[in-house]
């Protein structure tokens, strides 16, 4: 077999390993799926009436506004679990065992990334299903749904590689669980829950230029028809840049470990 074929075979094996690991510990998967749903319900039914008035509507207007931000939060929460699993592998000796076997070194990290992205997309699908049930009403065409899914997938790949790198650098799984925490907070500090023009000047400046805001605005525009402007280009550049830098960081850290 060629080197590429062997790498693909080993990566497939590692993906199955990670997916079986998720099934073996369902409580973590349930928590990662349930937490964004609970946040969605809390914001829509507790705060949605008041916050929706600021958008020129009510609770129905707010559920449409808030879903893109919680979609990104869903991906970030799942990526946190990936950081923990990577740190666990690094501290429990399984990586040393893998290195004694004739397998592609890249397949170990690839398995973590692919399995995590699958989990994130499934979690986002569940969230969208719940959102539709409580009043989320996108007006996107099939092409816009496809473009939105592609952007969310690229975002999932980016935050997963970043979490893998953070997991590799963390001394313990406990430390790894805290390292990606800022990713979960960024939707709050952007346009995820309220428009940025309602924020104080300094916070508004940060919210408008941090990477999550153009991604949320692009998803919102694709699904709901709001203006996108140059957000799509900026969002794609942020996702691609984070993915490449994080991949190189993770690869270099893994090879030195």
XYZ file of N, CA and C in Angstrom:
771
model
N 0.827 -1.201 0.000
C 0.000 0.000 0.000
C 0.864 1.256 0.000
N 0.352 2.314 -0.620
C 1.061 3.582 -0.598
C 0.952 4.210 0.782
N 1.827 5.182 1.033
C 1.808 5.877 2.324
C 0.471 6.571 2.556
N -0.083 7.160 1.487
C -1.362 7.856 1.609
C -2.488 6.885 1.949
N -2.468 5.699 1.325
C -3.501 4.698 1.602
C -3.416 4.204 3.036
N -2.191 3.979 3.516
C -1.997 3.534 4.887
C -2.471 4.604 5.882
N -2.167 5.866 5.577
C -2.595 6.953 6.458
C -4.118 7.038 6.511
N -4.763 6.863 5.346
C -6.228 6.906 5.309
C -6.821 5.744 6.099
N -6.229 4.556 5.969
C -6.722 3.387 6.703
C -6.567 3.576 8.199
N -5.396 4.070 8.612
C -5.155 4.271 10.040
C -6.049 5.378 10.599
N -6.263 6.413 9.805
C -7.143 7.498 10.255
C -8.563 6.988 10.445
N -9.025 6.127 9.525
C -10.360 5.549 9.649
C -10.485 4.729 10.935
N -9.432 3.996 11.253
C -9.429 3.204 12.485
C -9.516 4.106 13.713
N -8.756 5.201 13.694
C -8.759 6.107 14.830
C -10.089 6.848 14.972
N -10.741 7.141 13.845
C -12.063 7.770 13.910
C -13.053 6.819 14.566
N -13.009 5.532 14.178
C -13.904 4.548 14.799
C -13.614 4.430 16.284
N -12.340 4.497 16.652
C -11.973 4.433 18.073
C -12.613 5.578 18.842
N -12.544 6.778 18.289
C -13.097 7.933 18.994
C -14.614 7.892 19.044
N -15.254 7.443 17.966
C -16.712 7.355 17.975
C -17.193 6.315 18.990
N -16.476 5.193 19.080
C -16.832 4.187 20.088
C -16.600 4.730 21.493
N -15.599 5.573 21.625
C -15.319 6.187 22.926
C -16.467 7.096 23.339
N -17.022 7.822 22.376
C -18.163 8.680 22.678
C -19.375 7.859 23.095
N -19.566 6.707 22.453
C -20.685 5.836 22.827
C -20.465 5.202 24.192
N -19.199 4.982 24.545
C -18.885 4.342 25.828
C -19.116 5.302 26.985
N -18.998 6.592 26.717
C -19.218 7.595 27.764
C -20.341 8.533 27.312
N -21.572 8.038 27.287
C -22.687 8.841 26.749
C -23.016 10.072 27.576
N -22.655 10.072 28.859
C -23.005 11.220 29.712
C -22.356 12.501 29.196
N -21.107 12.413 28.709
C -20.438 13.604 28.184
C -21.140 14.086 26.912
N -21.505 13.141 26.045
C -22.188 13.512 24.808
C -23.533 14.155 25.104
N -24.281 13.564 26.029
C -25.588 14.119 26.396
C -25.432 15.523 26.971
N -24.415 15.707 27.806
C -24.185 17.028 28.400
C -23.854 18.062 27.325
N -23.005 17.674 26.363
C -22.599 18.602 25.318
C -23.765 18.959 24.400
N -24.701 18.040 24.233
C -25.880 18.315 23.412
C -26.925 19.094 24.204
N -27.123 18.717 25.468
C -28.206 19.297 26.262
C -27.913 20.727 26.702
N -26.658 21.038 27.016
C -26.344 22.367 27.550
C -26.722 23.497 26.591
N -26.347 23.440 25.299
C -26.787 24.515 24.392
C -28.306 24.605 24.257
N -28.990 23.452 24.293
C -30.449 23.458 24.209
C -31.041 24.174 25.416
N -30.495 23.905 26.607
C -30.985 24.574 27.820
C -30.744 26.081 27.733
N -29.554 26.469 27.241
C -29.250 27.899 27.088
C -30.230 28.542 26.114
N -30.520 27.852 25.011
C -31.485 28.363 24.046
C -32.852 28.587 24.692
N -33.326 27.598 25.422
C -34.641 27.707 26.049
C -34.678 28.816 27.104
N -33.602 28.935 27.879
C -33.550 29.979 28.899
C -33.596 31.372 28.270
N -32.779 31.582 27.250
C -32.737 32.915 26.651
C -34.028 33.242 25.918
N -34.612 32.250 25.256
C -35.840 32.524 24.501
C -37.020 32.749 25.426
N -37.191 31.880 26.422
C -38.405 31.950 27.237
C -38.275 32.837 28.478
N -37.046 33.076 28.944
C -36.868 33.942 30.108
C -36.550 35.375 29.683
N -35.654 35.525 28.714
C -35.211 36.858 28.310
C -35.709 37.266 26.932
N -36.221 36.316 26.170
C -36.553 36.591 24.778
C -37.590 37.672 24.572
N -38.587 37.729 25.449
C -39.618 38.745 25.288
C -39.047 40.151 25.379
N -38.215 40.382 26.387
C -37.628 41.709 26.583
C -36.580 42.024 25.524
N -35.652 41.072 25.284
C -34.596 41.310 24.310
C -35.153 41.410 22.895
N -36.230 40.673 22.628
C -36.836 40.739 21.310
C -37.436 42.100 21.001
N -37.916 42.798 22.030
C -38.461 44.137 21.819
C -37.395 45.087 21.294
N -36.149 44.889 21.744
C -35.059 45.722 21.248
C -34.726 45.462 19.792
N -35.164 44.318 19.286
C -34.941 43.985 17.880
C -36.133 44.382 17.010
N -37.116 45.018 17.614
C -38.287 45.431 16.866
C -39.345 44.358 16.755
N -39.246 43.343 17.603
C -40.228 42.263 17.594
C -40.451 41.773 19.009
N -40.665 40.491 19.147
C -40.844 39.904 20.464
C -40.028 38.635 20.576
N -40.585 37.653 21.257
C -39.883 36.390 21.460
C -39.570 35.694 20.123
N -40.486 35.780 19.169
C -40.267 35.146 17.869
C -39.076 35.768 17.146
N -38.937 37.090 17.239
C -37.801 37.761 16.608
C -36.504 37.368 17.291
N -36.562 37.188 18.617
C -35.329 36.892 19.343
C -34.840 35.471 19.073
N -35.746 34.505 18.948
C -35.286 33.145 18.689
C -34.574 33.083 17.344
N -35.052 33.851 16.366
C -34.352 33.897 15.083
C -32.961 34.515 15.234
N -32.881 35.541 16.078
C -31.601 36.242 16.232
C -30.567 35.393 16.966
N -30.977 34.662 18.001
C -30.028 34.046 18.913
C -29.490 32.701 18.429
N -30.186 32.024 17.534
C -29.776 30.674 17.134
C -28.350 30.621 16.573
N -27.919 31.521 15.663
C -26.543 31.426 15.149
C -25.476 31.469 16.240
N -25.682 32.323 17.251
C -24.700 32.396 18.335
C -24.624 31.106 19.124
N -25.764 30.491 19.389
C -25.767 29.247 20.159
C -25.234 28.086 19.321
N -25.370 28.152 17.999
C -24.757 27.133 17.143
C -23.234 27.137 17.308
N -22.639 28.330 17.348
C -21.191 28.406 17.545
C -20.809 27.970 18.949
N -21.643 28.293 19.920
C -21.390 27.850 21.284
C -21.447 26.325 21.375
N -22.357 25.713 20.636
C -22.476 24.253 20.614
C -21.190 23.610 20.133
N -20.635 24.134 19.040
C -19.379 23.605 18.517
C -18.240 23.791 19.512
N -18.203 24.946 20.170
C -17.120 25.223 21.121
C -17.195 24.298 22.329
N -18.392 23.993 22.796
C -18.542 23.085 23.933
C -18.067 21.680 23.582
N -18.428 21.208 22.393
C -17.990 19.875 21.970
C -16.476 19.828 21.795
N -15.896 20.916 21.297
C -14.448 20.965 21.132
C -13.733 20.925 22.476
N -14.362 21.445 23.524
C -13.785 21.353 24.861
C -13.620 19.900 25.285
N -14.621 19.077 24.975
C -14.516 17.653 25.266
C -13.374 17.008 24.515
N -13.104 17.483 23.305
C -11.982 16.951 22.523
C -10.652 17.254 23.200
N -10.510 18.463 23.726
C -9.277 18.820 24.435
C -9.042 17.884 25.613
N -10.109 17.540 26.325
C -9.990 16.627 27.466
C -9.551 15.242 27.011
N -10.139 14.733 25.928
C -9.777 13.401 25.451
C -8.344 13.345 24.936
N -7.905 14.408 24.270
C -6.519 14.448 23.803
C -5.561 14.452 24.985
N -5.846 15.281 25.998
C -4.983 15.327 27.186
C -4.985 13.984 27.907
N -6.131 13.310 27.930
C -6.209 11.996 28.568
C -5.325 10.993 27.837
N -5.377 11.000 26.517
C -4.516 10.110 25.736
C -3.041 10.380 26.014
N -2.688 11.655 26.120
C -1.281 12.022 26.306
C -0.774 11.648 27.694
N -1.660 11.641 28.699
C -1.211 11.391 30.071
C -1.362 9.940 30.511
N -2.156 9.149 29.786
C -2.398 7.766 30.216
C -1.518 6.739 29.505
N -0.652 7.186 28.615
C 0.315 6.276 28.010
C -0.103 5.617 26.713
N -1.331 5.846 26.247
C -1.778 5.193 25.027
C -1.012 5.701 23.816
N -0.607 6.970 23.839
C 0.153 7.520 22.714
C 1.506 6.820 22.599
N 2.156 6.554 23.740
C 3.430 5.833 23.714
C 3.244 4.446 23.104
N 2.117 3.812 23.388
C 1.847 2.496 22.802
C 1.630 2.611 21.299
N 0.900 3.642 20.874
C 0.675 3.827 19.440
C 2.001 4.021 18.699
N 2.952 4.698 19.343
C 4.215 4.982 18.677
C 5.078 3.747 18.490
N 4.769 2.680 19.187
C 5.492 1.420 18.981
C 4.873 0.595 17.856
N 3.728 1.043 17.334
C 3.024 0.329 16.289
C 3.271 0.994 14.938
N 3.106 0.214 13.897
C 3.319 0.733 12.538
C 2.039 1.399 12.045
N 1.763 2.556 12.595
C 0.601 3.326 12.157
C 1.040 4.751 11.863
N 0.251 5.420 11.074
C 0.530 6.811 10.743
C 0.388 7.678 11.992
N 1.405 8.469 12.295
C 1.354 9.338 13.463
C 0.226 10.364 13.331
N 0.010 10.833 12.099
C -1.031 11.843 11.888
C -2.419 11.297 12.152
N -2.593 9.982 12.024
C -3.927 9.403 12.167
C -4.469 9.565 13.584
N -3.602 9.636 14.580
C -4.056 9.757 15.968
C -4.823 11.067 16.159
N -4.234 12.168 15.680
C -4.904 13.460 15.813
C -6.082 13.574 14.852
N -5.929 13.012 13.657
C -7.026 13.050 12.686
C -8.272 12.371 13.240
N -8.088 11.262 13.942
C -9.216 10.556 14.535
C -9.964 11.427 15.515
N -9.234 12.152 16.354
C -9.873 13.066 17.305
C -10.663 14.153 16.570
N -10.062 14.733 15.539
C -10.685 15.859 14.849
C -11.952 15.429 14.114
N -11.868 14.364 13.331
C -13.026 13.945 12.534
C -14.188 13.538 13.437
N -13.903 12.756 14.480
C -14.969 12.326 15.391
C -15.602 13.529 16.083
N -14.788 14.509 16.475
C -15.332 15.696 17.146
C -16.197 16.517 16.204
N -15.763 16.673 14.951
C -16.549 17.448 13.987
C -17.892 16.761 13.734
N -17.890 15.434 13.627
C -19.146 14.699 13.463
C -20.066 14.961 14.653
N -19.497 14.896 15.869
C -20.292 15.141 17.071
C -20.849 16.562 17.082
N -20.033 17.526 16.688
C -20.480 18.920 16.680
C -21.622 19.131 15.688
N -21.505 18.561 14.496
C -22.549 18.734 13.489
C -23.854 18.079 13.937
N -23.758 16.915 14.572
C -24.965 16.265 15.085
C -25.595 17.106 16.200
N -24.752 17.668 17.072
C -25.269 18.522 18.147
C -25.954 19.762 17.583
N -25.359 20.345 16.531
C -25.971 21.517 15.903
C -27.296 21.149 15.241
N -27.358 19.961 14.641
C -28.606 19.521 14.025
C -29.714 19.379 15.069
N -29.361 18.830 16.245
C -30.338 18.713 17.334
C -30.804 20.102 17.771
N -29.858 21.026 17.908
C -30.209 22.383 18.337
C -31.152 23.043 17.329
N -30.858 22.896 16.045
C -31.715 23.496 15.027
C -33.106 22.875 15.080
N -33.167 21.561 15.297
C -34.465 20.900 15.416
C -35.283 21.463 16.573
N -34.655 21.644 17.736
C -35.351 22.222 18.893
C -35.763 23.662 18.594
N -34.848 24.408 17.946
C -35.148 25.811 17.630
C -36.346 25.908 16.686
N -36.422 25.028 15.705
C -37.575 25.033 14.798
C -38.869 24.747 15.559
N -38.761 23.879 16.551
C -39.956 23.520 17.328
C -40.465 24.676 18.177
N -39.586 25.617 18.554
C -40.012 26.717 19.429
C -40.152 28.042 18.686
N -40.061 27.999 17.355
C -40.362 29.225 16.608
C -39.287 29.748 15.685
N -38.142 29.085 15.563
C -37.098 29.512 14.636
C -37.616 29.325 13.212
N -37.575 30.391 12.409
C -38.139 30.343 11.071
C -37.165 30.889 10.028
N -36.175 30.082 9.629
C -35.254 30.520 8.574
C -35.969 30.560 7.226
N -35.501 31.444 6.345
C -36.080 31.531 5.003
C -35.036 31.226 3.933
N -34.029 30.439 4.295
C -32.914 30.156 3.397
C -33.317 29.202 2.283
N -32.685 29.391 1.122
C -32.829 28.447 0.022
C -31.916 27.250 0.276
N -32.022 26.235 -0.570
C -31.163 25.050 -0.427
C -29.691 25.439 -0.537
N -29.379 26.344 -1.470
C -27.988 26.777 -1.636
C -27.493 27.514 -0.405
N -28.359 28.325 0.201
C -27.952 29.062 1.407
C -27.783 28.122 2.597
N -28.642 27.124 2.709
C -28.448 26.110 3.749
C -27.116 25.389 3.556
N -26.793 25.066 2.312
C -25.536 24.377 2.018
C -24.343 25.256 2.373
N -24.420 26.546 2.020
C -23.330 27.466 2.345
C -23.194 27.638 3.851
N -24.323 27.743 4.558
C -24.273 27.865 6.013
C -23.688 26.632 6.671
N -24.064 25.454 6.169
C -23.515 24.204 6.707
C -22.017 24.118 6.457
N -21.596 24.552 5.266
C -20.159 24.525 4.944
C -19.375 25.433 5.889
N -19.911 26.626 6.156
C -19.211 27.553 7.056
C -19.165 26.995 8.476
N -20.271 26.431 8.952
C -20.282 25.847 10.294
C -19.331 24.657 10.388
N -19.215 23.886 9.315
C -18.274 22.761 9.308
C -16.839 23.274 9.366
N -16.540 24.306 8.577
C -15.201 24.893 8.607
C -14.899 25.443 9.991
N -15.890 26.085 10.605
C -15.705 26.592 11.970
C -15.446 25.442 12.939
N -16.200 24.342 12.801
C -16.006 23.190 13.676
C -14.603 22.618 13.531
N -14.109 22.536 12.297
C -12.747 22.042 12.068
C -11.728 22.960 12.741
N -11.934 24.276 12.615
C -10.992 25.240 13.187
C -10.930 25.134 14.706
N -12.095 25.160 15.371
C -12.072 25.118 16.838
C -11.628 23.746 17.347
N -11.846 22.699 16.555
C -11.392 21.375 16.990
C -9.880 21.278 16.952
N -9.272 21.743 15.880
C -7.805 21.726 15.832
C -7.210 22.603 16.934
N -7.862 23.736 17.219
C -7.384 24.579 18.318
C -7.495 23.837 19.643
N -8.587 23.138 19.863
C -8.761 22.379 21.101
C -7.785 21.218 21.187
N -7.494 20.584 20.063
C -6.492 19.514 20.052
C -5.134 20.064 20.483
N -4.769 21.230 19.925
C -3.490 21.841 20.301
C -3.461 22.193 21.788
N -4.569 22.740 22.296
C -4.632 23.079 23.721
C -4.584 21.821 24.581
N -5.220 20.744 24.137
C -5.172 19.484 24.869
C -3.774 18.908 24.927
N -3.032 19.046 23.826
C -1.654 18.551 23.782
C -0.736 19.347 24.712
N -1.026 20.635 24.872
C -0.187 21.478 25.720
C -0.576 21.408 27.194
N -1.740 20.857 27.495
C -2.209 20.828 28.883
C -1.549 19.688 29.659
N -1.119 19.942 30.888
C -0.457 18.897 31.663
C -1.398 17.815 32.168
N -2.683 18.144 32.331
C -3.656 17.180 32.851
C -4.983 17.360 32.112
N -5.851 16.343 32.123
C -7.180 16.504 31.531
C -7.986 17.609 32.210
N -7.792 17.791 33.513
C -8.505 18.850 34.224
C -8.124 20.222 33.680
N -6.832 20.434 33.446
C -6.381 21.704 32.867
C -6.916 21.868 31.448
N -6.989 20.769 30.703
C -7.494 20.820 29.326
C -8.962 21.213 29.281
N -9.719 20.851 30.306
C -11.147 21.193 30.317
C -11.375 22.696 30.464
N -10.385 23.407 31.023
C -10.523 24.851 31.216
C -9.903 25.661 30.079
N -8.954 25.072 29.355
C -8.215 25.834 28.340
C -9.100 26.416 27.243
N -10.078 25.664 26.691
C -10.900 26.247 25.614
C -12.082 27.081 26.102
N -12.181 27.336 27.404
C -13.337 28.040 27.950
C -13.617 29.389 27.270
N -12.595 30.190 26.913
C -12.893 31.459 26.235
C -13.699 31.294 24.950
N -13.562 30.142 24.282
C -14.328 29.922 23.055
C -15.828 29.922 23.328
N -16.220 29.426 24.499
C -17.642 29.364 24.852
C -18.169 30.759 25.181
N -17.296 31.623 25.683
C -17.724 32.969 26.082
C -17.782 33.949 24.920
N -17.062 33.687 23.837
C -16.975 34.663 22.747
C -18.327 35.001 22.101
N -19.266 34.045 21.955
C -20.574 34.466 21.423
C -21.267 35.523 22.285
N -21.060 35.469 23.619
C -21.631 36.483 24.495
C -20.969 37.838 24.264
N -19.684 37.812 23.930
C -18.920 39.044 23.734
C -18.878 39.438 22.266
N -19.862 39.010 21.515
C -20.003 39.367 20.116
C -21.465 39.656 19.829
N -21.878 39.357 18.623
C -23.262 39.638 18.231
C -24.155 38.420 18.405
N -23.752 37.474 19.265
C -24.515 36.248 19.421
C -25.840 36.420 20.122
N -25.901 37.309 21.117
C -27.101 37.415 21.942
C -27.767 38.787 21.884
N -26.973 39.822 21.603
C -27.529 41.169 21.398
C -26.714 41.845 20.299
N -27.292 42.797 19.579
C -26.527 43.527 18.559
C -25.362 44.280 19.195
N -24.266 44.365 18.475
C -23.077 45.014 19.025
C -23.274 46.509 19.236
N -24.187 47.139 18.486
C -24.370 48.589 18.660
C -25.064 48.950 19.960
N -25.508 47.951 20.727
C -26.111 48.217 22.035
C -25.085 48.182 23.161
N -23.825 47.894 22.826
C -22.787 47.711 23.838
C -22.026 49.004 24.078
N -21.348 49.128 25.249
C -20.450 50.266 25.483
C -19.339 50.289 24.434
N -18.727 51.442 24.253
C -17.796 51.652 23.138
C -16.662 50.639 23.096
N -15.964 50.445 24.231
C -14.809 49.529 24.230
C -15.247 48.100 23.937
N -16.316 47.664 24.589
C -16.814 46.311 24.363
C -17.334 46.152 22.942
N -17.967 47.200 22.412
C -18.468 47.154 21.040
C -17.323 46.985 20.053
N -16.219 47.681 20.284
C -15.058 47.553 19.394
C -14.543 46.121 19.407
N -14.415 45.535 20.613
C -13.957 44.147 20.702
C -14.943 43.204 20.019
N -16.236 43.410 20.278
C -17.257 42.519 19.733
C -17.282 42.540 18.216
N -17.052 43.696 17.631
C -17.117 43.808 16.179
C -15.906 43.209 15.478
N -14.770 43.125 16.176
C -13.551 42.669 15.522
C -13.063 41.296 15.984
N -13.741 40.694 16.940
C -13.346 39.344 17.332
C -13.857 38.341 16.284
N -13.242 37.173 16.168
C -13.541 36.273 15.036
C -14.946 35.703 14.996
N -15.607 35.545 16.141
C -16.910 34.893 16.126
C -18.000 35.771 15.501
N -17.881 37.100 15.635
C -18.939 37.983 15.152
C -19.189 37.859 13.648
N -18.168 37.943 12.782
C -18.470 37.792 11.346
C -19.014 36.413 10.991
N -18.615 35.388 11.744
C -19.147 34.050 11.480
C -20.632 34.014 11.811
N -21.005 34.558 12.971
C -22.414 34.582 13.362
C -23.234 35.442 12.406
N -22.691 36.587 11.985
C -23.421 37.453 11.068
C -23.613 36.785 9.711
N -22.624 36.012 9.271
C -22.745 35.311 7.994
C -23.793 34.213 8.074
N -23.758 33.422 9.154
C -24.765 32.367 9.333
C -26.155 32.979 9.432
N -26.263 34.074 10.180
C -27.552 34.755 10.332
C -28.055 35.269 8.973
N -27.153 35.825 8.190
C -27.542 36.331 6.883
C -27.962 35.227 5.926
N -27.240 34.100 5.954
C -27.570 32.993 5.059
C -28.908 32.356 5.411
N -29.175 32.209 6.711
C -30.391 31.513 7.125
C -31.613 32.423 7.196
N -31.384 33.715 7.478
C -32.516 34.607 7.732
C -32.610 35.786 6.777
N -31.637 35.918 5.880
C -31.711 36.975 4.881
C -31.280 38.342 5.353
N -30.613 38.443 6.508
C -30.102 39.744 6.962
C -28.858 40.116 6.163
N -28.493 41.401 6.118
C -27.316 41.806 5.335
C -26.036 41.116 5.825
N -25.218 40.684 4.876
C -23.962 39.995 5.211
C -22.764 40.903 4.991
N -22.800 41.716 3.934
C -21.661 42.583 3.633
C -20.409 41.771 3.364
N -19.299 42.185 3.994
C -18.041 41.444 3.809
C -17.806 40.431 4.919
N -18.825 40.161 5.721
C -18.656 39.221 6.834
C -18.285 37.820 6.355
N -18.818 37.393 5.209
C -18.545 36.037 4.721
C -17.058 35.851 4.426
N -16.452 36.858 3.800
C -15.019 36.773 3.486
C -14.195 36.758 4.769
N -14.543 37.647 5.694
C -13.807 37.715 6.961
C -13.989 36.433 7.755
N -15.211 35.895 7.788
C -15.482 34.667 8.531
C -14.684 33.495 7.974
N -14.668 33.367 6.648
C -13.921 32.276 6.015
C -12.425 32.404 6.295
N -11.924 33.642 6.227
C -10.498 33.870 6.494
C -10.146 33.522 7.938
N -11.001 33.936 8.892
C -10.757 33.607 10.296
C -10.730 32.095 10.499
N -11.739 31.403 9.971
C -11.824 29.949 10.172
C -10.619 29.236 9.557
N -10.286 29.601 8.322
C -9.159 28.958 7.659
C -7.852 29.253 8.387
N -7.673 30.501 8.808
C -6.445 30.865 9.509
C -6.300 30.138 10.836
N -7.377 30.083 11.613
C -7.325 29.377 12.893
C -7.049 27.901 12.682
N -7.683 27.315 11.651
C -7.494 25.895 11.382
C -6.046 25.588 11.016
N -5.457 26.380 10.138
C -4.083 26.122 9.684
C -3.080 26.328 10.817
N -3.200 27.456 11.517
C -2.267 27.737 12.613
C -2.381 26.678 13.711
N -3.600 26.306 14.057
C -3.811 25.315 15.124
C -3.300 23.941 14.704
N -3.515 23.583 13.432
C -3.011 22.301 12.927
C -1.484 22.241 13.029
N -0.815 23.306 12.592
C 0.650 23.326 12.651
C 1.142 23.294 14.098
N 0.448 24.006 14.979
C 0.798 24.024 16.401
C 0.617 22.634 16.999
N -0.512 21.994 16.697
C -0.769 20.656 17.233
C 0.233 19.642 16.695
N 0.516 19.717 15.413
C 1.458 18.777 14.797
C 2.841 18.919 15.410
N 3.301 20.164 15.570
C 4.629 20.391 16.144
C 4.695 19.919 17.603
N 3.637 20.199 18.375
C 3.607 19.767 19.776
C 3.570 18.252 19.890
N 2.778 17.599 19.052
C 2.658 16.140 19.088
C 3.977 15.467 18.713
N 4.660 15.997 17.716
C 5.925 15.400 17.293
C 7.020 15.544 18.333
N 6.939 16.609 19.155
C 7.952 16.841 20.181
C 7.650 16.104 21.480
N 6.407 15.675 21.636
C 5.999 15.048 22.903
C 6.644 13.670 23.078
